[in-house]
Amino acid sequence: MAEMLNHGAESRAVGRGDAPAQPPMLALTGVRKSFGGTEVLHGVDLSVRKGEVVAVLGPSGSGKTTLLRCANLLERADAGTLELAGERLDLASATPRQAAGVRRRTGFVFQGYNLFRNRTVLGNVTEGLVVARKVPRAEAEERARACLARVGMDDRCDAYPEELSGGQQQRVAIARAMATDPEIIFFDEPTSALDPELTGEVLGVMRQLAEDGMTMLVVTHEMGFARNVADRVVFMEDGAVVAEASARTFFDQPANDRVRAFLHHTMGHLGTCSF
Amino acid sequence: MDSGLVTLLVDSFPKILIPGLMVTLPLALVSFAFALVIAVATALVQYANVPVLKHVARLYIWIVRGTPLFVQLYLVYFGLPDLGIMLDSLPTAVIVLSVNTGAYAAETMRAALESVPAGQLEAGFCVGMSYLQVIRRIVLPQAFRTAFPPLSNELISLVKDTSLVASILVAEMFRAAQEIVSREWVTMPIYLEVAAIYLLFSTVLTWLQRMGERALARHGMERG
């Protein structure tokens, strides 16, 4: 556990210090996607450096979630390339094997948690290790318990998902995503399905993860999280990236009127959110 | 009720019950096991959208569900010999009951598979599992829990339907009752007696079903 944290802190330092010189951990280029004749992504470019936390903001229907789902091939993009730690992949023509390869190197946290309902908390976290990566069970359980401890859920290892609150389920889902030692974790509106009083515990876990140096791409509506935890903010509207800036600049010196209008619209969140 | 009738009922009880325990129940359970295998395979090829096989599955379900079990038994036992295929009555019973129940259970399984939320599959893919791993470890177990009550009903129906194989000379419970009727010339009491034993079997199976449902509920997934 201490080792994990140390390792995290190191990669964080690398990410921050040498960031401009390093190739990105993840780079999406020219991602296009249509649903039934309507194009929802018009050739989006986005990159995340190692150790960086990038928040994707934007109004509902702007294509944020679709972009995330295209990045790990849950959704098949019509065009675009993915570069993951130097390996290039054409998103439109990737084979199932290549898709599985991307997913084995990334983590994904869903809005609706999607914990395996027929597995315990511990089983949810070990599944990807034991089944997909052939890690011996004892070792997998040890790793799973360490991850569950990091999200504060190691005392509920034998519970089934339906016995947990939404916030607890999402924390387990985060442990499941990080257990496989991913190069990046995608978060798809991880707190949007939660009651306001439960979002805090999930955002707290994510903040800790960020401080430990995890590379994260977070689609969110939590302005406080974007402002205080993210390194960089990408603002999307109508299937395109409209603005991109460091978190501080994004909020303090809005790049254009659309960003300003969006921030004005969501100011209410800013005042109340503690993250 | 005269004492002769009471004696007859008492004497005939084991003569009906024993074929029930030795033939009817094993026949139903073995056929049901085969039916489950057929059902899972048939449901999976549809669920996974396997070309050609999914059409074969639909055709099978269409034909079997659209024709009476009784006629199916006659086709195999009395019809197939015309094509040179002679099967004994017991294998015929197992085959026809399996194929028949399999078609109904396949629809149950297909509905249960489709009731597993897409997010469960996606979560499986996202932790790096292959399609087959996700199906085997995540989707099928959840589908079985959903399908448990309707599948139990299908087993109970099957136990009762085994009475039809008396017509192709399988020495099961109803055939035993018929033999007593034709020997003793007493109709109503014997048929009531065999009906009561079927009712007993169904009742016990219904209890087992409830216990099973409760056990499943204890392991999460109360809602299937």
JSON list of C-alpha atoms in Angstrom, two decimals, chain B residues 130-210:
[
{"chain": "B", "resi": 130, "resn": "SER", "atom": "CA", "xyz": [-13.33, -11.64, -23.56]},
{"chain": "B", "resi": 131, "resn": "TYR", "atom": "CA", "xyz": [-16.89, -11.99, -24.84]},
{"chain": "B", "resi": 132, "resn": "LEU", "atom": "CA", "xyz": [-17.01, -15.67, -23.91]},
{"chain": "B", "resi": 133, "resn": "GLN", "atom": "CA", "xyz": [-15.61, -14.99, -20.44]},
{"chain": "B", "resi": 134, "resn": "VAL", "atom": "CA", "xyz": [-18.22, -12.29, -19.85]},
{"chain": "B", "resi": 135, "resn": "ILE", "atom": "CA", "xyz": [-21.02, -14.59, -21.04]},
{"chain": "B", "resi": 136, "resn": "ARG", "atom": "CA", "xyz": [-19.88, -17.51, -18.92]},
{"chain": "B", "resi": 137, "resn": "ARG", "atom": "CA", "xyz": [-18.98, -15.68, -15.71]},
{"chain": "B", "resi": 138, "resn": "ILE", "atom": "CA", "xyz": [-21.26, -12.66, -15.63]},
{"chain": "B", "resi": 139, "resn": "VAL", "atom": "CA", "xyz": [-24.23, -12.94, -17.99]},
{"chain": "B", "resi": 140, "resn": "LEU", "atom": "CA", "xyz": [-25.20, -16.62, -17.73]},
{"chain": "B", "resi": 141, "resn": "PRO", "atom": "CA", "xyz": [-25.14, -16.80, -13.92]},
{"chain": "B", "resi": 142, "resn": "GLN", "atom": "CA", "xyz": [-27.34, -13.72, -13.72]},
{"chain": "B", "resi": 143, "resn": "ALA", "atom": "CA", "xyz": [-29.66, -15.05, -16.42]},
{"chain": "B", "resi": 144, "resn": "PHE", "atom": "CA", "xyz": [-30.02, -18.37, -14.58]},
{"chain": "B", "resi": 145, "resn": "ARG", "atom": "CA", "xyz": [-31.15, -16.55, -11.46]},
{"chain": "B", "resi": 146, "resn": "THR", "atom": "CA", "xyz": [-33.75, -14.64, -13.41]},
{"chain": "B", "resi": 147, "resn": "ALA", "atom": "CA", "xyz": [-34.83, -17.82, -15.18]},
{"chain": "B", "resi": 148, "resn": "PHE", "atom": "CA", "xyz": [-34.97, -19.94, -12.03]},
{"chain": "B", "resi": 149, "resn": "PRO", "atom": "CA", "xyz": [-38.69, -19.47, -11.23]},
{"chain": "B", "resi": 150, "resn": "PRO", "atom": "CA", "xyz": [-39.99, -19.97, -14.79]},
{"chain": "B", "resi": 151, "resn": "LEU", "atom": "CA", "xyz": [-37.61, -22.90, -15.33]},
{"chain": "B", "resi": 152, "resn": "SER", "atom": "CA", "xyz": [-38.91, -24.49, -12.13]},
{"chain": "B", "resi": 153, "resn": "ASN", "atom": "CA", "xyz": [-42.43, -24.15, -13.49]},
{"chain": "B", "resi": 154, "resn": "GLU", "atom": "CA", "xyz": [-41.30, -25.86, -16.67]},
{"chain": "B", "resi": 155, "resn": "LEU", "atom": "CA", "xyz": [-39.89, -28.76, -14.65]},
{"chain": "B", "resi": 156, "resn": "ILE", "atom": "CA", "xyz": [-43.19, -29.14, -12.81]},
{"chain": "B", "resi": 157, "resn": "SER", "atom": "CA", "xyz": [-45.06, -29.11, -16.13]},
{"chain": "B", "resi": 158, "resn": "LEU", "atom": "CA", "xyz": [-42.66, -31.72, -17.44]},
{"chain": "B", "resi": 159, "resn": "VAL", "atom": "CA", "xyz": [-43.30, -34.04, -14.49]},
{"chain": "B", "resi": 160, "resn": "LYS", "atom": "CA", "xyz": [-47.01, -33.95, -15.28]},
{"chain": "B", "resi": 161, "resn": "ASP", "atom": "CA", "xyz": [-46.44, -34.25, -19.04]},
{"chain": "B", "resi": 162, "resn": "THR", "atom": "CA", "xyz": [-44.56, -37.51, -18.57]},
{"chain": "B", "resi": 163, "resn": "SER", "atom": "CA", "xyz": [-48.03, -39.10, -18.15]},
{"chain": "B", "resi": 164, "resn": "LEU", "atom": "CA", "xyz": [-48.39, -38.81, -21.93]},
{"chain": "B", "resi": 165, "resn": "VAL", "atom": "CA", "xyz": [-45.63, -41.34, -22.51]},
{"chain": "B", "resi": 166, "resn": "ALA", "atom": "CA", "xyz": [-47.94, -44.00, -21.08]},
{"chain": "B", "resi": 167, "resn": "SER", "atom": "CA", "xyz": [-49.34, -43.99, -24.60]},
{"chain": "B", "resi": 168, "resn": "ILE", "atom": "CA", "xyz": [-46.04, -45.26, -26.01]},
{"chain": "B", "resi": 169, "resn": "LEU", "atom": "CA", "xyz": [-45.88, -48.00, -23.40]},
{"chain": "B", "resi": 170, "resn": "VAL", "atom": "CA", "xyz": [-43.37, -46.51, -20.97]},
{"chain": "B", "resi": 171, "resn": "ALA", "atom": "CA", "xyz": [-43.97, -48.20, -17.61]},
{"chain": "B", "resi": 172, "resn": "GLU", "atom": "CA", "xyz": [-44.30, -44.96, -15.69]},
{"chain": "B", "resi": 173, "resn": "MET", "atom": "CA", "xyz": [-46.78, -43.94, -13.04]},
{"chain": "B", "resi": 174, "resn": "PHE", "atom": "CA", "xyz": [-49.86, -43.28, -15.14]},
{"chain": "B", "resi": 175, "resn": "ARG", "atom": "CA", "xyz": [-49.36, -46.49, -17.13]},
{"chain": "B", "resi": 176, "resn": "ALA", "atom": "CA", "xyz": [-49.19, -48.37, -13.82]},
{"chain": "B", "resi": 177, "resn": "ALA", "atom": "CA", "xyz": [-52.50, -46.79, -12.81]},
{"chain": "B", "resi": 178, "resn": "GLN", "atom": "CA", "xyz": [-54.08, -47.69, -16.16]},
{"chain": "B", "resi": 179, "resn": "GLU", "atom": "CA", "xyz": [-53.00, -51.29, -15.72]},
{"chain": "B", "resi": 180, "resn": "ILE", "atom": "CA", "xyz": [-54.64, -51.47, -12.30]},
{"chain": "B", "resi": 181, "resn": "VAL", "atom": "CA", "xyz": [-57.82, -49.96, -13.74]},
{"chain": "B", "resi": 182, "resn": "SER", "atom": "CA", "xyz": [-58.03, -52.50, -16.53]},
{"chain": "B", "resi": 183, "resn": "ARG", "atom": "CA", "xyz": [-57.30, -55.39, -14.17]},
{"chain": "B", "resi": 184, "resn": "GLU", "atom": "CA", "xyz": [-59.57, -54.41, -11.29]},
{"chain": "B", "resi": 185, "resn": "TRP", "atom": "CA", "xyz": [-62.40, -52.67, -13.17]},
{"chain": "B", "resi": 186, "resn": "VAL", "atom": "CA", "xyz": [-62.30, -49.73, -10.75]},
{"chain": "B", "resi": 187, "resn": "THR", "atom": "CA", "xyz": [-61.82, -46.41, -12.48]},
{"chain": "B", "resi": 188, "resn": "MET", "atom": "CA", "xyz": [-62.49, -43.23, -10.56]},
{"chain": "B", "resi": 189, "resn": "PRO", "atom": "CA", "xyz": [-60.70, -44.09, -7.27]},
{"chain": "B", "resi": 190, "resn": "ILE", "atom": "CA", "xyz": [-57.53, -45.24, -9.02]},
{"chain": "B", "resi": 191, "resn": "TYR", "atom": "CA", "xyz": [-57.35, -42.21, -11.29]},
{"chain": "B", "resi": 192, "resn": "LEU", "atom": "CA", "xyz": [-57.95, -39.99, -8.26]},
{"chain": "B", "resi": 193, "resn": "GLU", "atom": "CA", "xyz": [-55.17, -41.81, -6.48]},
{"chain": "B", "resi": 194, "resn": "VAL", "atom": "CA", "xyz": [-52.67, -41.27, -9.29]},
{"chain": "B", "resi": 195, "resn": "ALA", "atom": "CA", "xyz": [-53.78, -37.63, -9.59]},
{"chain": "B", "resi": 196, "resn": "ALA", "atom": "CA", "xyz": [-53.09, -37.21, -5.87]},
{"chain": "B", "resi": 197, "resn": "ILE", "atom": "CA", "xyz": [-49.58, -38.59, -6.29]},
{"chain": "B", "resi": 198, "resn": "TYR", "atom": "CA", "xyz": [-48.88, -36.17, -9.17]},
{"chain": "B", "resi": 199, "resn": "LEU", "atom": "CA", "xyz": [-50.15, -33.41, -6.91]},
{"chain": "B", "resi": 200, "resn": "LEU", "atom": "CA", "xyz": [-47.80, -34.58, -4.18]},
{"chain": "B", "resi": 201, "resn": "PHE", "atom": "CA", "xyz": [-44.84, -34.49, -6.59]},
{"chain": "B", "resi": 202, "resn": "SER", "atom": "CA", "xyz": [-45.78, -31.01, -7.81]},
{"chain": "B", "resi": 203, "resn": "THR", "atom": "CA", "xyz": [-46.16, -29.75, -4.26]},
{"chain": "B", "resi": 204, "resn": "VAL", "atom": "CA", "xyz": [-42.75, -31.03, -3.20]},
{"chain": "B", "resi": 205, "resn": "LEU", "atom": "CA", "xyz": [-41.16, -29.47, -6.28]},
{"chain": "B", "resi": 206, "resn": "THR", "atom": "CA", "xyz": [-42.88, -26.17, -5.56]},
{"chain": "B", "resi": 207, "resn": "TRP", "atom": "CA", "xyz": [-41.42, -26.24, -2.03]},
{"chain": "B", "resi": 208, "resn": "LEU", "atom": "CA", "xyz": [-37.99, -26.92, -3.45]},
{"chain": "B", "resi": 209, "resn": "GLN", "atom": "CA", "xyz": [-38.46, -24.04, -5.87]},
{"chain": "B", "resi": 210, "resn": "ARG", "atom": "CA", "xyz": [-39.25, -21.64, -3.01]}
]
